[in-house]
XYZ file of C-alpha atoms in Angstrom:
620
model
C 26.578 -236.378 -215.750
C 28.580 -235.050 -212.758
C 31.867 -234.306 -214.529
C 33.992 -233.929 -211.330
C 37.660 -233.972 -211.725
C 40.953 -234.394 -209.261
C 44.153 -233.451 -210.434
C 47.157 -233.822 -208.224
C 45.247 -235.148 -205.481
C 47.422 -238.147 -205.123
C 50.132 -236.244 -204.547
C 50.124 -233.766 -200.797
C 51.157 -230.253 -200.116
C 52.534 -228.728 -196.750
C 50.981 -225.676 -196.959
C 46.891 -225.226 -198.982
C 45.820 -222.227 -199.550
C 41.543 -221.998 -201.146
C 39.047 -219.287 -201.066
C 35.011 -217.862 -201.545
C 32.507 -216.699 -199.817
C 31.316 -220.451 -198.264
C 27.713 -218.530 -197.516
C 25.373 -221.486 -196.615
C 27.879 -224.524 -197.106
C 26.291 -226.141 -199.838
C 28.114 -229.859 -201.204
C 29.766 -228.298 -203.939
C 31.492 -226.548 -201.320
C 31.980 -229.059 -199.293
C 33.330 -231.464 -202.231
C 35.987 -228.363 -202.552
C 36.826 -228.166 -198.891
C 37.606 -232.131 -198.630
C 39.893 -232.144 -201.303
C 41.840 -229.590 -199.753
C 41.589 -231.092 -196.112
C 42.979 -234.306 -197.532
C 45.885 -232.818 -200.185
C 47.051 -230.873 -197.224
C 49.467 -232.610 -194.524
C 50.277 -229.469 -192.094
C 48.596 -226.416 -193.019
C 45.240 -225.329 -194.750
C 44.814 -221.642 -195.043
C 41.206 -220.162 -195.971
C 40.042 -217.046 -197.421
C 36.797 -216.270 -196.225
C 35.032 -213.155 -198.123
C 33.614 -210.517 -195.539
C 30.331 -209.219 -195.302
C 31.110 -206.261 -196.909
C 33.597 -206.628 -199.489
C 33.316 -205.538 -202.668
C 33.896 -209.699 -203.926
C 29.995 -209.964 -202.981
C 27.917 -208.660 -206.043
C 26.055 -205.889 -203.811
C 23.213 -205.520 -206.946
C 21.964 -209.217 -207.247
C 21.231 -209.315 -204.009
C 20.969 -207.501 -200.273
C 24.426 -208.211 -198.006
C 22.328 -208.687 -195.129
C 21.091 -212.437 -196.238
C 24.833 -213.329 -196.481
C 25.663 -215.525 -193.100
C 27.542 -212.936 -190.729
C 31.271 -213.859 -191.629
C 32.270 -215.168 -188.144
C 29.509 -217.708 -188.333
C 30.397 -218.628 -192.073
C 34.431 -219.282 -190.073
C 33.261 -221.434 -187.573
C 31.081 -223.765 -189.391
C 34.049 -223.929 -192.212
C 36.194 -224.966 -188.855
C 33.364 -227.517 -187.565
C 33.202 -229.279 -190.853
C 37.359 -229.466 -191.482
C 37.853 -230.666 -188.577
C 35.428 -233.639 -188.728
C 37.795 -234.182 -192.427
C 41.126 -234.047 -191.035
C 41.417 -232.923 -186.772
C 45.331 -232.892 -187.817
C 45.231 -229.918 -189.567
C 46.560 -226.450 -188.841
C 43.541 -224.294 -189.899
C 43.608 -220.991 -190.478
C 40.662 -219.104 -192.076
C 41.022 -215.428 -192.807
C 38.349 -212.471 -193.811
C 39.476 -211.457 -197.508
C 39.018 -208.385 -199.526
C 40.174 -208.998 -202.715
C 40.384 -211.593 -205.087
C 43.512 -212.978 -204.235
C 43.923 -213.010 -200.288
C 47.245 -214.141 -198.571
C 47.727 -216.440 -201.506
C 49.876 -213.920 -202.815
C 51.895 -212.892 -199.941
C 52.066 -216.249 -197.960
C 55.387 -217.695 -198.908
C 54.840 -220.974 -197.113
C 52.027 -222.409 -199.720
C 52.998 -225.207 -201.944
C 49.349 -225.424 -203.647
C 45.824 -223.579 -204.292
C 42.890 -225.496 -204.467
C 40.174 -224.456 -206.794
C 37.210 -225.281 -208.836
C 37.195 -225.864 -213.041
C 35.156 -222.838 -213.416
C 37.754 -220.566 -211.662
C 40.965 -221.860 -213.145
C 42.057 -218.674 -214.498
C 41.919 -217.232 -211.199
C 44.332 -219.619 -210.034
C 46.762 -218.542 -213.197
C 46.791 -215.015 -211.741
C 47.289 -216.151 -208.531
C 50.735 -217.263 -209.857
C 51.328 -214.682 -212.429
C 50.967 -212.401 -209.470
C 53.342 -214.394 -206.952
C 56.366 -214.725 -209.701
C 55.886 -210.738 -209.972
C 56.759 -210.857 -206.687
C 59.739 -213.088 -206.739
C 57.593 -216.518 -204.694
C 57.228 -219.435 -206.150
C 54.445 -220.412 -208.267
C 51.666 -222.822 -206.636
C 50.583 -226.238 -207.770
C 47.128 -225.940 -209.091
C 44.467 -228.619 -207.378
C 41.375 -229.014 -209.476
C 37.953 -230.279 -208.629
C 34.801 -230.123 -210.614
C 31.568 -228.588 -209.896
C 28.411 -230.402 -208.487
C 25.634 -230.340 -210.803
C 22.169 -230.289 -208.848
C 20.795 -232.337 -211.383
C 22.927 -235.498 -210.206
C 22.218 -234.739 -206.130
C 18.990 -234.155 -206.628
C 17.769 -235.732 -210.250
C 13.830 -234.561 -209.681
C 14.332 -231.207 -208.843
C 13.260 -228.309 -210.519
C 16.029 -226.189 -210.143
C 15.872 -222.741 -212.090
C 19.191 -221.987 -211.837
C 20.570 -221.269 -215.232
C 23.755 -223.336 -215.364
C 22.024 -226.065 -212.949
C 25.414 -225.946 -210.298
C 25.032 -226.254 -206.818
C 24.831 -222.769 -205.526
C 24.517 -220.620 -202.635
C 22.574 -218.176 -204.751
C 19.664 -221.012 -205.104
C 20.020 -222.050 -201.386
C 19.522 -218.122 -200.313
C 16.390 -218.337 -202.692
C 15.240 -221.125 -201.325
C 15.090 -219.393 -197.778
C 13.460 -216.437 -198.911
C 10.180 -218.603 -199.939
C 10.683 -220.405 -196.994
C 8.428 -219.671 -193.613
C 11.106 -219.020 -190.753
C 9.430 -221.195 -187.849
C 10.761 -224.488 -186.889
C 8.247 -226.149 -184.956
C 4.818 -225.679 -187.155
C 3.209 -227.399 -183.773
C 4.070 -224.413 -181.809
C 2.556 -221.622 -184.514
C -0.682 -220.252 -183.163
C -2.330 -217.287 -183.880
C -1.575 -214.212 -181.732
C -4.387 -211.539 -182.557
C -6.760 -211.907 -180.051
C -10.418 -213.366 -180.785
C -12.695 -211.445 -182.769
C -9.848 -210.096 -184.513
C -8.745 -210.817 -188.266
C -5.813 -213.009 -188.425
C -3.265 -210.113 -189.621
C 0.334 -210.083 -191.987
C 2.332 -207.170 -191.158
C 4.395 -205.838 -194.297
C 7.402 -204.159 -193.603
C 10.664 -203.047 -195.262
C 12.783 -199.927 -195.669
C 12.164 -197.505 -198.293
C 11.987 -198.218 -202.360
C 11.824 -202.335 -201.239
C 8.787 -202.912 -202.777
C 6.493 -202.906 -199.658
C 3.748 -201.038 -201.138
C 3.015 -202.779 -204.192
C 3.366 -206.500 -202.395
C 1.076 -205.460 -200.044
C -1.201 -204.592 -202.057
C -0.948 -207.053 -204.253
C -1.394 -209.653 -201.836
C -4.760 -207.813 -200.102
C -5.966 -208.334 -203.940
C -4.900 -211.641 -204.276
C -6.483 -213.383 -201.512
C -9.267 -211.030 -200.904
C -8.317 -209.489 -197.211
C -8.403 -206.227 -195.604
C -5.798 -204.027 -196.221
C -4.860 -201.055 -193.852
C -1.890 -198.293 -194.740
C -0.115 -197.244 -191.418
C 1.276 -194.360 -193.725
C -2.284 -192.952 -194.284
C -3.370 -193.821 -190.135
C -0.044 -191.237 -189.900
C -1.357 -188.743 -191.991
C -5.114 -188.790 -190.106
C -3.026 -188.151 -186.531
C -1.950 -184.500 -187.965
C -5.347 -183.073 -189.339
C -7.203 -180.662 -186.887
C -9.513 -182.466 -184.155
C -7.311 -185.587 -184.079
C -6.007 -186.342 -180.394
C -2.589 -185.866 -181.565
C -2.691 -183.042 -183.546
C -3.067 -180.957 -180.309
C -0.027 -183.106 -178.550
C 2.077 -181.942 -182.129
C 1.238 -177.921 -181.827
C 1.791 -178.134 -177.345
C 5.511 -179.678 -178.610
C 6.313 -178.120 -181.619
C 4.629 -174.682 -181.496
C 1.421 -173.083 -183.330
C 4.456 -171.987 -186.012
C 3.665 -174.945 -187.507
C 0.025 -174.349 -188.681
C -0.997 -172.891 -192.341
C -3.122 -169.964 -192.416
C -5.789 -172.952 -192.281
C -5.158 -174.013 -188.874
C -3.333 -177.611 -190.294
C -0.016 -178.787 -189.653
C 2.814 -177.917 -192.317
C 4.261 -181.311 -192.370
C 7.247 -180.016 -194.406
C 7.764 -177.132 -191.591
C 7.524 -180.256 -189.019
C 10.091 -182.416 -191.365
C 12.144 -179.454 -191.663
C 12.587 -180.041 -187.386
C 12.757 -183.587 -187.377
C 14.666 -184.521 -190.349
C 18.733 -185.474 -189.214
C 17.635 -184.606 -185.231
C 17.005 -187.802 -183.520
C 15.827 -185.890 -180.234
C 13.332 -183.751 -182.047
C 12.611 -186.663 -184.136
C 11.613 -189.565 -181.432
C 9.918 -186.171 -179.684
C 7.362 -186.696 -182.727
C 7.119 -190.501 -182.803
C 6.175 -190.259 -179.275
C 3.545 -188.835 -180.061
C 2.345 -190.397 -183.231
C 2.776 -193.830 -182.991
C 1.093 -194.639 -179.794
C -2.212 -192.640 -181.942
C -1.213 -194.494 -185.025
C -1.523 -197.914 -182.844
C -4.925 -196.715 -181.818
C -6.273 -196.285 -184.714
C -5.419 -199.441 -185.984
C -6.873 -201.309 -183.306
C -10.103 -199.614 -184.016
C -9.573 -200.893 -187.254
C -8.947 -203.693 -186.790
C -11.924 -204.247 -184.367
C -14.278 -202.730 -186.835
C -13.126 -205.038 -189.555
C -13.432 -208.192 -187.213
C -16.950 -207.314 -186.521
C -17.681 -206.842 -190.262
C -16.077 -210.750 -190.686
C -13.397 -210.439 -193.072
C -11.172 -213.027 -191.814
C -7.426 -211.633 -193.170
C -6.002 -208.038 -193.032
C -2.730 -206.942 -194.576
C -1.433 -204.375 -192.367
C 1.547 -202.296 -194.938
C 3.796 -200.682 -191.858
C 7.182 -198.926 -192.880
C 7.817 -199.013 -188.863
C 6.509 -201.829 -187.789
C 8.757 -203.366 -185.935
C 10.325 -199.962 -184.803
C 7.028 -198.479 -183.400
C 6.419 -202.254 -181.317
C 3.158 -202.864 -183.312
C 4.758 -206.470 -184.135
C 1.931 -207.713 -181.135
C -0.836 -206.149 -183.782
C 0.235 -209.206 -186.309
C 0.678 -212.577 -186.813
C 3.298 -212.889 -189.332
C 5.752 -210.169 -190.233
C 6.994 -210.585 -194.094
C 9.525 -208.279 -194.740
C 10.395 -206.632 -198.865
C 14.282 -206.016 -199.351
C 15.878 -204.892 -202.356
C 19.944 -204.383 -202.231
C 21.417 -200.942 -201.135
C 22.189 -199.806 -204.577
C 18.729 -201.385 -206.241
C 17.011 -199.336 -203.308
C 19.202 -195.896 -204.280
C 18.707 -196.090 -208.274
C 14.891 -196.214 -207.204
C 14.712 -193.250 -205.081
C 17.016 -190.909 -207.321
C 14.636 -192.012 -210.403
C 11.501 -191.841 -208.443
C 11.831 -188.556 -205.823
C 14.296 -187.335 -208.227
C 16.899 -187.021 -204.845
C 21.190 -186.516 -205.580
C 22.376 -190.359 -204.539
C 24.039 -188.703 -201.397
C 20.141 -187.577 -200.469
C 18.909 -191.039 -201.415
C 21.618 -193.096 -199.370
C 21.592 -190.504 -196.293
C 17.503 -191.743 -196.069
C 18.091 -195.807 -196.421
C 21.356 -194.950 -194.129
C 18.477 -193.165 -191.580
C 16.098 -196.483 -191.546
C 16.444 -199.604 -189.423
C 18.620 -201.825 -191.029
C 17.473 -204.820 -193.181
C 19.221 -207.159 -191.028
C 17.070 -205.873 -188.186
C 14.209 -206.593 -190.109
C 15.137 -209.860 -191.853
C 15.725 -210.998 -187.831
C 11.903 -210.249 -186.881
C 10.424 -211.635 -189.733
C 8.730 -214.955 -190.349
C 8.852 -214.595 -194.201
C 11.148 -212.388 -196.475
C 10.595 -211.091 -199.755
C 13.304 -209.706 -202.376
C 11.842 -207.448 -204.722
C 15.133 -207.343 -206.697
C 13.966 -207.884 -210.140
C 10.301 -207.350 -212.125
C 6.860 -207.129 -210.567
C 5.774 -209.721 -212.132
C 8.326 -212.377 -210.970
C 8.122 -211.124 -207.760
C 4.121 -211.296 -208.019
C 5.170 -214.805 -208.533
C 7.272 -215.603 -205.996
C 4.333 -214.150 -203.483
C 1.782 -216.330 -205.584
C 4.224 -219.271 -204.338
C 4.109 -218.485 -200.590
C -0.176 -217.452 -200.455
C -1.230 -221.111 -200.118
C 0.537 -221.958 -196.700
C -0.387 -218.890 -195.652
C -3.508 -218.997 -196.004
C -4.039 -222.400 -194.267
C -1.533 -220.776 -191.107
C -4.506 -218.075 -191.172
C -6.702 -221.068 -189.961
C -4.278 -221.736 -186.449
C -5.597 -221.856 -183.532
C -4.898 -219.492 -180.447
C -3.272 -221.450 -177.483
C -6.547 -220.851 -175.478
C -8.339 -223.186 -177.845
C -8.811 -226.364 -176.426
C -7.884 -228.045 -179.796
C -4.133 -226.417 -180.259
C -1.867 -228.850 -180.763
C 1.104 -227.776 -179.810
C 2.718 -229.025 -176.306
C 4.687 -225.617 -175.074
C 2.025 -223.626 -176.296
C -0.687 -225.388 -174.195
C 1.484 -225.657 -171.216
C 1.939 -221.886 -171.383
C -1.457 -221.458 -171.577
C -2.303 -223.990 -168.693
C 0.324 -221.647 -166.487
C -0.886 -218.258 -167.377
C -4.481 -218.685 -168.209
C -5.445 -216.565 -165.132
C -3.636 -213.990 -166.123
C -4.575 -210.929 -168.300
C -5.173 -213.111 -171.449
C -4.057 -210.360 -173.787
C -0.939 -210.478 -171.616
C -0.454 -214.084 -171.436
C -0.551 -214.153 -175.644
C 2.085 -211.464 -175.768
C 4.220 -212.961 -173.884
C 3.815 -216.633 -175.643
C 4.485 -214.936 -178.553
C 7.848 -213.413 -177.684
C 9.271 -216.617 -176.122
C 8.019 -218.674 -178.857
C 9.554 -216.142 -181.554
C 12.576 -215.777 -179.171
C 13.277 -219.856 -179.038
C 12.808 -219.590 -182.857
C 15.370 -216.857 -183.728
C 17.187 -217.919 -186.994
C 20.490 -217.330 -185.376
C 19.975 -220.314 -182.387
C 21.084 -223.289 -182.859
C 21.250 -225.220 -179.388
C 18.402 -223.279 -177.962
C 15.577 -223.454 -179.882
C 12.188 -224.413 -178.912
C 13.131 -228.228 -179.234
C 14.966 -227.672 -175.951
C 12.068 -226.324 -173.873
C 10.598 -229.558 -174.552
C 13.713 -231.453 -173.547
C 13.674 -229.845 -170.119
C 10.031 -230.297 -169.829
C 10.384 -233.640 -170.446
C 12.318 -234.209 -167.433
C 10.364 -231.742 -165.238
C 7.306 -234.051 -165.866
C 9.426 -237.022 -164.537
C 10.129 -235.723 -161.440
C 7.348 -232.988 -160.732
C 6.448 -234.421 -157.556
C 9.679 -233.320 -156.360
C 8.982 -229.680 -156.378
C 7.059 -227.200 -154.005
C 6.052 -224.813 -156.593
C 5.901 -226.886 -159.659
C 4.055 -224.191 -162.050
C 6.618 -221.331 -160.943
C 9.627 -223.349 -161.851
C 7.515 -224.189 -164.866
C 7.545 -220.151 -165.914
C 11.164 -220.199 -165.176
C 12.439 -222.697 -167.565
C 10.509 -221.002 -170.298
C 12.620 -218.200 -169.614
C 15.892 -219.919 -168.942
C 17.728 -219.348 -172.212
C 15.687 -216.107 -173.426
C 18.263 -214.209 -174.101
C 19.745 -213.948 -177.501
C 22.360 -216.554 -178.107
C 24.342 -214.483 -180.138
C 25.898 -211.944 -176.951
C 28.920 -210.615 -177.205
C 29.405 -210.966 -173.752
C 31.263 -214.468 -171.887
C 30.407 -214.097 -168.909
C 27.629 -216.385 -168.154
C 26.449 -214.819 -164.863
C 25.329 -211.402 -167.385
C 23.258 -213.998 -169.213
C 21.173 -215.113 -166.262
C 21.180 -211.628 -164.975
C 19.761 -210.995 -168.548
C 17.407 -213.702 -168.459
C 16.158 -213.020 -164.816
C 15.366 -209.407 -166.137
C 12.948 -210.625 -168.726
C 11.216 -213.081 -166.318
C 10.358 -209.949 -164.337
C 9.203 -207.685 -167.377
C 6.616 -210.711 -167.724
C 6.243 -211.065 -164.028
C 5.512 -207.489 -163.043
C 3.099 -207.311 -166.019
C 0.844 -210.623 -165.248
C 0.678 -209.610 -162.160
C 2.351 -212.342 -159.757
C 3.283 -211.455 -156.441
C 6.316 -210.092 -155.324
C 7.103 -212.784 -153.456
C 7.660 -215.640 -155.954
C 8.508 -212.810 -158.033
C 11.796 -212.552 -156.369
C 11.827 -216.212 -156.004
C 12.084 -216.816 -159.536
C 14.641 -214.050 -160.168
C 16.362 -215.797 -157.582
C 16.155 -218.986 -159.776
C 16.850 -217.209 -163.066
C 19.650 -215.445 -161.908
C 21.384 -217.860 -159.788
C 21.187 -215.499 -157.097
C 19.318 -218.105 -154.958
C 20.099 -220.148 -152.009
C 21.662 -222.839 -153.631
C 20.350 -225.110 -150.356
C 16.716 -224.479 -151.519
C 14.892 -227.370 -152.501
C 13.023 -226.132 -155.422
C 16.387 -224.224 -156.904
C 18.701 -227.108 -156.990
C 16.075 -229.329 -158.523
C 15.610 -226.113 -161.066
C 19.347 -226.250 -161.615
C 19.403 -230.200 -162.379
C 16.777 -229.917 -164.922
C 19.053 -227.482 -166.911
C 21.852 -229.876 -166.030
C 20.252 -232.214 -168.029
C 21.112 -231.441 -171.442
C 24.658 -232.661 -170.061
C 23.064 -236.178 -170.344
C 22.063 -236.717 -173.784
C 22.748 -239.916 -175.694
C 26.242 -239.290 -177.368
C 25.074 -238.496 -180.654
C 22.574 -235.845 -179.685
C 25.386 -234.576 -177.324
C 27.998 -233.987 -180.405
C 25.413 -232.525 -182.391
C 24.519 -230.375 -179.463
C 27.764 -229.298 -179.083
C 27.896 -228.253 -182.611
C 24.954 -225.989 -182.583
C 26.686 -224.440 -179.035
C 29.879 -223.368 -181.236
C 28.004 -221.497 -184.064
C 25.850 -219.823 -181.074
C 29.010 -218.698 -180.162
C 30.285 -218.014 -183.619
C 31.529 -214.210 -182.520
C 34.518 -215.805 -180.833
C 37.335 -216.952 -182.581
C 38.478 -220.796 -182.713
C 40.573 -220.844 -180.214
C 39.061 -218.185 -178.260
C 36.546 -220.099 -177.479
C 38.043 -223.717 -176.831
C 39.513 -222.097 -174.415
C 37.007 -220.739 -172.804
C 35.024 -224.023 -172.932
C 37.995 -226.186 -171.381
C 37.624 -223.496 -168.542
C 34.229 -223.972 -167.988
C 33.712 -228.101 -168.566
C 37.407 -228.023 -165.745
C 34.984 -226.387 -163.085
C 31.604 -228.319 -164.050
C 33.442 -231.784 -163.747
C 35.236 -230.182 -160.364
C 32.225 -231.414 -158.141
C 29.146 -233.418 -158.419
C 26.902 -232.117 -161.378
C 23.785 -232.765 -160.033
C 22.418 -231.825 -156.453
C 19.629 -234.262 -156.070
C 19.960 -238.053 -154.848
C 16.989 -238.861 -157.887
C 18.714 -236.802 -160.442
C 22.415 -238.490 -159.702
C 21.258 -241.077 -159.574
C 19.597 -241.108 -163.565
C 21.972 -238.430 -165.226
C 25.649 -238.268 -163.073
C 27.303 -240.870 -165.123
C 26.299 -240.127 -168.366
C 26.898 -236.140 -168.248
C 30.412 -237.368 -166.622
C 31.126 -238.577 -169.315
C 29.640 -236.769 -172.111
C 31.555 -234.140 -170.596
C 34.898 -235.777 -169.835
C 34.994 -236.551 -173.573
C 34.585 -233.006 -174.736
C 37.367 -231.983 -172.354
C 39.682 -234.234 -173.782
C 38.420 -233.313 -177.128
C 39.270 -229.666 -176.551
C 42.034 -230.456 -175.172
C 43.512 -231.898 -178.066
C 42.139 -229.429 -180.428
C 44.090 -226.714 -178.734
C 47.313 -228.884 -178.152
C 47.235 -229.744 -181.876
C 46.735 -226.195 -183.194
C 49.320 -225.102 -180.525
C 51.791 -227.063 -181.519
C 51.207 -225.919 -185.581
C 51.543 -222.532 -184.363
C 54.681 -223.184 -182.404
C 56.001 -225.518 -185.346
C 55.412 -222.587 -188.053
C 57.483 -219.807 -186.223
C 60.396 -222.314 -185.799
C-alpha cells in the first residue's frame, strides 16, 4: 500500500523552502515537488545538492553519473513551472544539509518527506538558535515502486522510488536511441569488436576478461601490444632511443622502462613525446591483429584498452563499455594493491582522463563498485543483446535497415569506404550523445523528411544532403551563445570530412558556405538549405512544446533567466521578417512557425515579467 501522507497542505505558505539532490527526477520526487508548488503562493526556494558536495555518498557510487547540477536546475524549473507558472522560483546549489533554510528569514514552511522528518526538526532547532522563527513542517509520503509499477522486480531493499535504482537501471542500459541506426563499424573481414576501457583499479581487466570467457571471443591486451613496441627490433623501439637517448638501454640493449617512466611521469611534454610514438605502433599492431583473427573466423574480439578513447582507437571498435568504480573505491584499491601512500594513488587517477570523459564515449557502462561476482552478474545481464548487436549489418549491406544510415551510404559510397564508415560513425554517435535532447538523430530524419518533399527544387541535391547531416554536429552543450561560433563550428567539421573523402574544392567551399552561413543568401540552393532547417519552426504544437523543452536542458549551462532572455532576443529578430525564403516553403510552413513562434514569445515574455516582478516585489 502507498502510504502517502499531506499534512498542512490545505493550508498555504508565502515563502517554501525544500531540498535533495533531484538526480534523474523520479515521481517520488516529483510527488514532493507538487506539494510544494501548490502550498506555496509567492515564493518556492530549492536546494539543489552540487556535483561535488560532500551530501553525495562519494563510496556507493562514482559523482560523474550524477546529472551535471545545472541540468538537474533547469529540468526542476521546466517541471514547476508546468505546476504553478505563478511562482517565484529560486533553486540554489547547496553544500550542506541545511541550505538557506537556515538563514532565509522570509520562509514560512519546509517541505519534506516522512523519512527525513528529523531533518526538518533541526532545521528549526537550528533557526531558533539563531533568533528566526521556526518553519511549519509539510509532510508527504514516499512512493513505493511496488504500487507504480506492481510487476516489477525491483531489488531495491526498502522498495522506494529511487534515483539510486534509476542510475542502475542506466548502467545496464545500451546508450543508443535509434537501434535502426546501429550498424557495425569494423570493416568486412574484421571481427565485430567491444572496446573495454576505464581508468585505473575500475575493474577493466577482470571484465574483460571475463567477458572474452564468457561468450567465447578473441581477446587482445593493448597493455601487452605496449610492452611489444619497446623490445629491440620493434619499429618503435628505435623511434624511443632517437628521442630519449641510448641512456635508456640495460647493459642488454632493452629499454629501462622505469628510466623512461622516470622522464615521463608528471611531464606532459616529455610524456605525449612518448605516446607519439607508441600509440600510432600500438594501433598497428592491433590491426594486424585484428586482421589475422578475422581470417582465422572468430567472429567477436574484446579489445581491453586503458587509452582507448585517448589514443583515437575508438574507430578500431564497435561498442565502447566503459568499468568505473568511485574515486575513493578506486584509491583504497591501488594503496592495497601497489602498496602506493593515498597522495601517490590519487595523484595517478587525478593524471587519467576523467570518468565523465569516458562515461560520454561509451555505449555501455559498467560499475565495478561491489564483488566480482555481482558484477559478473550484472555483465551476464547485458551479453545477450550484445551478442545479437554483434550480428548488425554495415551500412554498405544492402539489407541495413536503418534510413540515415543508408542515405549516408547512398551519398558517400564512392568515397574511400573506410572513410565513409568513420565518418557515419561519428555523426551517428554525435546525434546520439546522452547530453542532446532536441538534436538527436530523430531530427536528421525530420529534415530529411522535408528535403525529400521538395528535392526537385535543388541544384545539388546530394551536397545539401551532406550538409544537413552536419548541421547540428556540434555538441549541444557549448558554453558559447553566439550562434554564428556554432555554424562556424559545424562548417569546420563538414570540411575535416570533406578534405578527407576527397570532394572538390569547389563544393567544398560551397558547403562551408552553407554550413556557416557565410553564403550568398540570394543563392538558390542556400535559401532552400536554410528553409529546411527552418522547418522544425513548424511542428504540430505538441511536438513544438516538447521541442522546446529538450532546447532548454541543451542549454542547461545558462541560468533561468539568462536564457529567456536570450531566447526572447532571438524569436524578436526571427519573427522580424519572413521566415522562410521560398514561395513553396511559405507557402506550407509560414503560418504555422508564425505562430508556434509568436506563442513562445509571449510565453517568455511572461515568464520573465512574472519572475521580474517577484524579484522587484521581494526587495520592497
Amino acid at each position: 500500500e502507498n502510504n502517502t501522507k499531506f499534512e498542512n497542505t490545505e493550508q498555504r505558505y508565502r515563502d517554501v523552502v525544500l531540498g535533495g539532490t533531484f538526480d534523474r527526477l523520479h515521481n517520488g520526487h516529483k510527488l514532493l515537488l507538487t506539494t510544494a508548488a501548490l502550498v506555496a503562493s509567492h515564493r518556492l526556494l530549492i536546494g539543489v545538492s552540487g556535483d561535488q558536495t560532500d551530501l553525495v555518498n562519494k563510496k556507493a557510487f562514482s559523482s560523474e553519473l550524477l546529472q551535471p547540477l545545472s541540468y538537474r536546475m533547469a529540468y526542476l524549473h521546466l517541471f514547476l513551472k508546468s505546476i504553478n507558472p505563478t511562482l517565484k522560483l529560486e533553486v540554489v546549489e547547496i553544500s550542506d544539509a541545511f541550505g538557506p533554510s537556515i538563514v532565509d528569514k522570509e520562509l514560512d514552511a519546509v517541505v519534506i518527506t516522512t523519512e527525513s522528518e528529523k531533518g526538518g526538526h533541526a532545521v528549526n532547532e537550528r533557526r531558533l538558535a539563531k533568533g528566526m522563527s521556526s518553519l511549519s513542517v509539510v509532510k508527504v509520503g514516499l512512493v513505493m515502486d511496488s504500487v507504480l509499477h506492481p510487476n516489477s522486480k525491483n531489488d531495491s531493499v526498502d522498495g522506494k522510488v529511487s534515483s539510486t535504482d534509476k542510475r542502475q537501471h542506466e548502467l545496464l542500459h545500451f546508450r543508443f536511441s535509434d537501434l535502426r541506426e546501429w550498424s557495425r563499424t569494423t570493416l568486412n573481414g574484421f571481427p565485430y569488436c567491444i572496446g573495454v576501457t576505464g581508468g585505473i583499479a575500475s575493474g577493466k581487466s577482470t571484465g574483460a576478461q571475463y567477458i572474452a570467457k564468457k561468450i567465447n571471443a578473441g581477446y587482445i591486451d593493448c597493455d601487452k601490444l605496449g610492452h611489444a613496441c619497446y623490445t629491440k627490433g620493434s619499429k618503435a623501439y628505435d623511434e624511443i632511443i632517437n628521442e630519449f637517448g641510448k641512456d635508456l638501454l640495460t647493459e642488454e640493449g632493452e629499454i629501462d622502462r622505469k628510466k623512461l617512466g622516470a622522464i615521463v611521469f608528471d611531464n606532459t611534454h616529455q610524456l605525449k613525446k612518448l605516446t607519439d610514438i607508441v600509440w600510432p605502433n600500438i594501433a598497428e599492431l592491433l590491426n594486424n591483429e585484428l586482421k589475422q583473427m578475422g581470417e582465422k573466423g572468430i567472429k567477436i574480439v574484446i579489445i581491453e584498452a586503458a587509452v582507448l578513447i585517448e589514443a583515437g582507437w575508438s574507430h578500431f571498435v564497435d561498442e565502447v563499455w566503459t568499468f568505473i568504480v568511485p574515486q575513493q573505491v578506486a584509491e583504497e584499491r591501488i594503496i592495497e594493491r601497489n602498496k602506493l601512500s593515498q597522495e601517490a594513488a590519487k595523484k595517478r587517477i587525478m593524471s587519467q582522463l576523467p570518468n565523465r570523459v569516458r562515461i560520454e564515449s561509451s555505449h555501455l557502462v559498467i560499475s565495478s563498485n561491489q564483488e566480482v561476482e555481482i558484477t559478473r552478474k550484472f555483465i551476464d545481464q547485458i551479453i545477450p543483446s550484445a551478442l545479437v548487436r554483434s550480428n548488425s549489418l554495415s551500412i554498405d549491406n544492402p539489407e541495413f535497415s536503418g534510413t540515415l544510415g543508408k542515405r549516408w551510404w547512398k551519398l558517400t559510397q564512392n568515397f574511400d569506404k573506410k572513410i565513409s564508415i568513420i565518418w557515419w560513425r561519428i555523426i551517428r554517435d554525435c546525434y546520439n550523445e546522452v547530453r542532446r535532447f532536441a538534436h538527436k538523430l530523430f531530427i536528421l530524419n525530420d529534415l530529411f523528411s522535408v528535403f525529400d518533399e521538395f528535392s526537385v527544387l535543388f541544384r545539388e541535391p546530394e551536397l545539401v544532403q551532406l550538409c544537413l547531416f552536419f548541421e547540428f554536429i556540434s555538441d549541444p552543450d557549448h558554453t558559447t551563445d553566439e550562434e554564428t561560433q556554432i555554424y562556424q563550428l559545424n562548417a569546420q567539421t563538414f570540411q575535416k570530412f570533406a578534405q578527407q573523402a576527397g570532394i572538390s574544392e569547389q563544393k567544398k567551399n560551397i558547403a562551408i558556405g552553407w554550413l556557416s552561413r557565410k553564403g550568398e543568401i540570394n543563392n538558390n540552393d542556400m535559401q532552400l538549405y536554410i528553409d529546411i532547417v527552418n522547418s522544425v519552426f513548424a511542428k504540430d504544437q505538441f511536438e513544438y512544446l516538447q521541442f522546446l523543452e529538450n532546447i532548454r536542458l541543451e542549454n542547461h549551462h545558462f541560468n533561468e533567466i539568462e536564457f529567456y532572455q536570450k531566447r526572447s532576443e532571438v524569436l524578436k529578430l526571427i519573427l522580424k521578417k519572413e521566415i522562410f525564403g521560398h514561395k513553396d516553403f511559405q507557402k506550407k510552413f509560414e503560418e504555422k512557425a508564425k505562430i508556434n513562434l509568436s506563442t513562445e514569445l509571449d510565453r517568455v515574455n511572461e515568464y520573465l515579467k512574472i519572475q521580474t516582478s517577484k524579484q522587484l516585489s521581494s526587495k520592497i
